[in-house]
PDB file of C-alpha atoms in Angstrom:
ATOM      1  CA  MET A  23      -1.259  -6.288  47.374  1.00 46.00           C
ATOM      2  CA  SER A  24      -3.622  -4.750  44.868  1.00 53.00           C
ATOM      3  CA  GLU A  25      -4.554  -5.256  41.224  1.00 69.00           C
ATOM      4  CA  ILE A  26      -2.149  -2.458  40.245  1.00 75.00           C
ATOM      5  CA  PRO A  27       1.041  -3.863  38.688  1.00 73.00           C
ATOM      6  CA  GLY A  28       4.523  -3.246  40.021  1.00 86.00           C
ATOM      7  CA  LEU A  29       5.650  -1.633  43.240  1.00 91.00           C
ATOM      8  CA  ASP A  30       2.486   0.469  43.620  1.00 92.00           C
ATOM      9  CA  GLY A  31       0.529  -2.793  43.836  1.00 92.00           C
ATOM     10  CA  VAL A  32       2.920  -4.242  46.405  1.00 92.00           C
ATOM     11  CA  LEU A  33       2.628  -1.089  48.534  1.00 94.00           C
ATOM     12  CA  GLY A  34      -1.172  -1.022  48.247  1.00 95.00           C
ATOM     13  CA  VAL A  35      -1.367   2.296  46.392  1.00 97.00           C
ATOM     14  CA  GLU A  36      -4.772   3.346  45.073  1.00 96.00           C
ATOM     15  CA  HIS A  37      -4.962   5.918  42.264  1.00 95.00           C
ATOM     16  CA  LEU A  38      -7.664   8.476  43.105  1.00 97.00           C
ATOM     17  CA  GLU A  39      -7.125  11.152  40.438  1.00 97.00           C
ATOM     18  CA  VAL A  40      -4.966  10.922  37.339  1.00 96.00           C
ATOM     19  CA  GLY A  41      -4.531  13.828  34.972  1.00 96.00           C
ATOM     20  CA  PRO A  42      -1.801  15.768  33.166  1.00 96.00           C
ATOM     21  CA  ASP A  43      -1.740  18.520  35.819  1.00 97.00           C
ATOM     22  CA  LYS A  44      -2.242  16.520  39.018  1.00 98.00           C
ATOM     23  CA  VAL A  45      -2.116  12.937  40.245  1.00 98.00           C
ATOM     24  CA  VAL A  46      -3.460  11.911  43.652  1.00 98.00           C
ATOM     25  CA  VAL A  47      -2.858   8.494  45.211  1.00 98.00           C
ATOM     26  CA  ARG A  48      -3.567   6.942  48.600  1.00 98.00           C
ATOM     27  CA  PHE A  49      -2.196   4.068  50.661  1.00 98.00           C
ATOM     28  CA  THR A  50      -2.527   2.858  54.234  1.00 98.00           C
ATOM     29  CA  ILE A  51       0.509   2.154  56.397  1.00 98.00           C
ATOM     30  CA  THR A  52       0.668  -1.534  57.358  1.00 96.00           C
ATOM     31  CA  GLU A  53       3.294  -3.746  58.975  1.00 95.00           C
ATOM     32  CA  ARG A  54       4.796  -4.429  55.540  1.00 93.00           C
ATOM     33  CA  HIS A  55       5.729  -0.724  55.297  1.00 96.00           C
ATOM     34  CA  LEU A  56       7.831  -0.713  58.486  1.00 96.00           C
ATOM     35  CA  GLN A  57      11.594  -0.664  58.867  1.00 94.00           C
ATOM     36  CA  PRO A  58      13.201  -3.061  61.382  1.00 94.00           C
ATOM     37  CA  PHE A  59      12.605  -0.699  64.317  1.00 92.00           C
ATOM     38  CA  GLY A  60       8.832  -0.595  63.856  1.00 92.00           C
ATOM     39  CA  ILE A  61       8.310   2.779  62.178  1.00 93.00           C
ATOM     40  CA  PRO A  62       7.342   3.432  58.546  1.00 96.00           C
ATOM     41  CA  HIS A  63      10.311   3.131  56.203  1.00 96.00           C
ATOM     42  CA  GLY A  64      11.178   6.391  54.437  1.00 95.00           C
ATOM     43  CA  GLY A  65      11.619   4.469  51.226  1.00 96.00           C
ATOM     44  CA  ILE A  66       7.837   4.120  51.012  1.00 97.00           C
ATOM     45  CA  TYR A  67       7.496   7.849  50.466  1.00 98.00           C
ATOM     46  CA  CYS A  68      10.404   7.956  48.003  1.00 97.00           C
ATOM     47  CA  ALA A  69       8.899   5.110  45.974  1.00 97.00           C
ATOM     48  CA  VAL A  70       5.366   6.489  46.016  1.00 98.00           C
ATOM     49  CA  HIS A  71       6.648   9.964  45.138  1.00 98.00           C
ATOM     50  CA  GLU A  72       8.599   8.667  42.150  1.00 98.00           C
ATOM     51  CA  SER A  73       5.823   6.495  40.776  1.00 97.00           C
ATOM     52  CA  THR A  74       3.197   9.226  41.284  1.00 98.00           C
ATOM     53  CA  ALA A  75       5.362  11.831  39.527  1.00 98.00           C
ATOM     54  CA  SER A  76       6.130   9.342  36.754  1.00 97.00           C
ATOM     55  CA  ILE A  77       2.450   8.663  36.151  1.00 96.00           C
ATOM     56  CA  ALA A  78       1.720  12.407  36.085  1.00 97.00           C
ATOM     57  CA  GLY A  79       4.645  13.125  33.798  1.00 97.00           C
ATOM     58  CA  GLN A  80       3.763  10.299  31.410  1.00 96.00           C
ATOM     59  CA  VAL A  81       0.114  11.318  31.195  1.00 95.00           C
ATOM     60  CA  TRP A  82       1.225  14.877  30.393  1.00 97.00           C
ATOM     61  CA  LEU A  83       3.798  13.731  27.817  1.00 96.00           C
ATOM     62  CA  GLY A  84       1.371  11.240  26.283  1.00 93.00           C
ATOM     63  CA  THR A  85       2.695   9.338  23.268  1.00 90.00           C
ATOM     64  CA  LYS A  86       5.532  11.798  22.559  1.00 93.00           C
ATOM     65  CA  GLY A  87       8.007   9.659  24.507  1.00 94.00           C
ATOM     66  CA  VAL A  88       8.560   7.873  27.777  1.00 95.00           C
ATOM     67  CA  VAL A  89       9.536   9.385  31.132  1.00 97.00           C
ATOM     68  CA  VAL A  90      12.178   8.054  33.523  1.00 97.00           C
ATOM     69  CA  GLY A  91      13.142   9.313  36.956  1.00 97.00           C
ATOM     70  CA  THR A  92      16.523  11.006  37.175  1.00 98.00           C
ATOM     71  CA  ASN A  93      16.373  12.455  40.702  1.00 98.00           C
ATOM     72  CA  ASN A  94      14.217  11.971  43.772  1.00 98.00           C
ATOM     73  CA  SER A  95      14.581  14.215  46.797  1.00 98.00           C
ATOM     74  CA  THR A  96      12.202  13.426  49.643  1.00 98.00           C
ATOM     75  CA  ASP A  97      12.146  14.960  53.118  1.00 98.00           C
ATOM     76  CA  PHE A  98      10.460  13.102  55.986  1.00 97.00           C
ATOM     77  CA  LEU A  99       8.739  15.622  58.232  1.00 97.00           C
ATOM     78  CA  ARG A 100       6.483  13.683  60.581  1.00 96.00           C
ATOM     79  CA  GLN A 101       6.207  10.034  61.537  1.00 95.00           C
ATOM     80  CA  ALA A 102       3.097   8.134  60.490  1.00 96.00           C
ATOM     81  CA  LYS A 103       1.935   4.944  62.200  1.00 95.00           C
ATOM     82  CA  VAL A 104       0.320   1.666  61.245  1.00 97.00           C
ATOM     83  CA  GLY A 105      -3.266   2.331  60.187  1.00 97.00           C
ATOM     84  CA  ASP A 106      -2.636   5.884  58.953  1.00 98.00           C
ATOM     85  CA  THR A 107      -3.900   6.587  55.450  1.00 98.00           C
ATOM     86  CA  ILE A 108      -1.465   8.686  53.441  1.00 98.00           C
ATOM     87  CA  THR A 109      -2.544  10.763  50.443  1.00 98.00           C
ATOM     88  CA  THR A 110       0.159  11.837  47.989  1.00 98.00           C
ATOM     89  CA  THR A 111      -0.382  14.604  45.439  1.00 98.00           C
ATOM     90  CA  ALA A 112       1.910  15.395  42.500  1.00 98.00           C
ATOM     91  CA  THR A 113       1.787  18.824  40.842  1.00 98.00           C
ATOM     92  CA  PRO A 114       4.102  20.213  38.153  1.00 98.00           C
ATOM     93  CA  ILE A 115       6.850  22.727  38.854  1.00 98.00           C
ATOM     94  CA  HIS A 116       8.324  22.633  35.330  1.00 98.00           C
ATOM     95  CA  ARG A 117       7.491  20.667  32.185  1.00 98.00           C
ATOM     96  CA  GLY A 118       9.767  21.084  29.214  1.00 97.00           C
ATOM     97  CA  ARG A 119      10.933  19.412  26.041  1.00 96.00           C
ATOM     98  CA  SER A 120      13.571  17.212  27.669  1.00 97.00           C
ATOM     99  CA  GLN A 121      12.727  17.144  31.373  1.00 98.00           C
ATOM    100  CA  GLN A 122      10.050  17.692  33.982  1.00 98.00           C
ATOM    101  CA  LEU A 123      10.110  18.592  37.687  1.00 98.00           C
ATOM    102  CA  TRP A 124       7.230  17.588  39.973  1.00 98.00           C
ATOM    103  CA  HIS A 125       6.395  18.601  43.552  1.00 98.00           C
ATOM    104  CA  LEU A 126       4.923  15.981  45.899  1.00 98.00           C
ATOM    105  CA  ASP A 127       3.145  16.277  49.227  1.00 98.00           C
ATOM    106  CA  SER A 128       2.219  13.262  51.352  1.00 98.00           C
ATOM    107  CA  VAL A 129      -0.305  14.034  54.095  1.00 98.00           C
ATOM    108  CA  ASP A 130      -2.042  11.946  56.734  1.00 97.00           C
ATOM    109  CA  GLY A 131      -5.808  11.729  57.283  1.00 96.00           C
ATOM    110  CA  ASP A 132      -5.735  14.963  59.305  1.00 97.00           C
ATOM    111  CA  GLY A 133      -3.966  16.827  56.488  1.00 97.00           C
ATOM    112  CA  ARG A 134      -0.634  16.975  58.348  1.00 98.00           C
ATOM    113  CA  LEU A 135       2.397  16.947  56.071  1.00 98.00           C
ATOM    114  CA  ILE A 136       4.274  13.653  56.516  1.00 98.00           C
ATOM    115  CA  ALA A 137       6.739  13.876  53.609  1.00 98.00           C
ATOM    116  CA  GLN A 138       7.470  16.373  50.866  1.00 98.00           C
ATOM    117  CA  GLY A 139       9.631  16.039  47.814  1.00 98.00           C
ATOM    118  CA  GLN A 140      10.591  16.724  44.238  1.00 98.00           C
ATOM    119  CA  VAL A 141      11.082  14.253  41.422  1.00 98.00           C
ATOM    120  CA  ARG A 142      12.918  15.134  38.197  1.00 98.00           C
ATOM    121  CA  LEU A 143      11.982  13.159  35.093  1.00 98.00           C
ATOM    122  CA  ALA A 144      13.722  12.897  31.741  1.00 98.00           C
ATOM    123  CA  ASN A 145      11.545  12.779  28.624  1.00 98.00           C
ATOM    124  CA  LEU A 146      13.093  10.092  26.424  1.00 97.00           C
ATOM    125  CA  ASP A 147      12.473   9.818  22.708  1.00 94.00           C
ATOM    126  CA  GLN A 148      11.061   6.291  22.903  1.00 92.00           C
ATOM    127  CA  GLU A 149       7.721   4.786  22.089  1.00 88.00           C
ATOM    128  CA  ILE A 150       5.461   3.950  24.987  1.00 81.00           C
ATOM    129  CA  PRO A 151       3.193   0.940  24.531  1.00 77.00           C
ATOM    130  CA  PRO A 152      -0.331   2.370  24.016  1.00 74.00           C
ATOM    131  CA  GLU A 153      -1.809  -0.097  26.524  1.00 77.00           C
ATOM    132  CA  ALA A 154       0.561   1.159  29.244  1.00 75.00           C
ATOM    133  CA  LEU A 155      -0.635   4.751  28.837  1.00 73.00           C
ATOM    134  CA  ALA A 156      -4.268   3.647  28.445  1.00 75.00           C
ATOM    135  CA  ALA A 157      -4.158   1.983  31.883  1.00 74.00           C
ATOM    136  CA  PHE A 158      -3.901   5.442  33.452  1.00 70.00           C
ATOM    137  CA  THR A 159      -5.947   7.551  31.047  1.00 68.00           C
ATOM    138  CA  ALA A 160      -9.038   5.364  30.618  1.00 61.00           C
ATOM    139  CA  SER A 161     -12.122   6.793  32.279  1.00 50.00           C
TER     140      SER A 161
END
């Protein structure tokens, strides 16, 4: 577990780059990431993809509202193993008034694509607590 709140902290995600046009995170596969048959659970990638896209989308939207995930489509392309460090990058496909679509690539330490996906976000007309946004935009 890390200092980061929520599921990212439980999964050991480290935020490397956070900006309105790209977010990059990293985590290392451990035993806690495995499904019952000893291989990494695909839900790790789905969860990391959604939270990474959500951070990117919220930083882009700023204080104009709050983003929520409405769809997550993740394909698992190659199996990782315990000890592999996975880097996930979110980049925008579309950012509009009411919704956003983000592309995500998760690669291993050798740059091989492990999982790829898209996350759709809805931009809700709600106030976001300033401290929540500041946690990701502070330098």
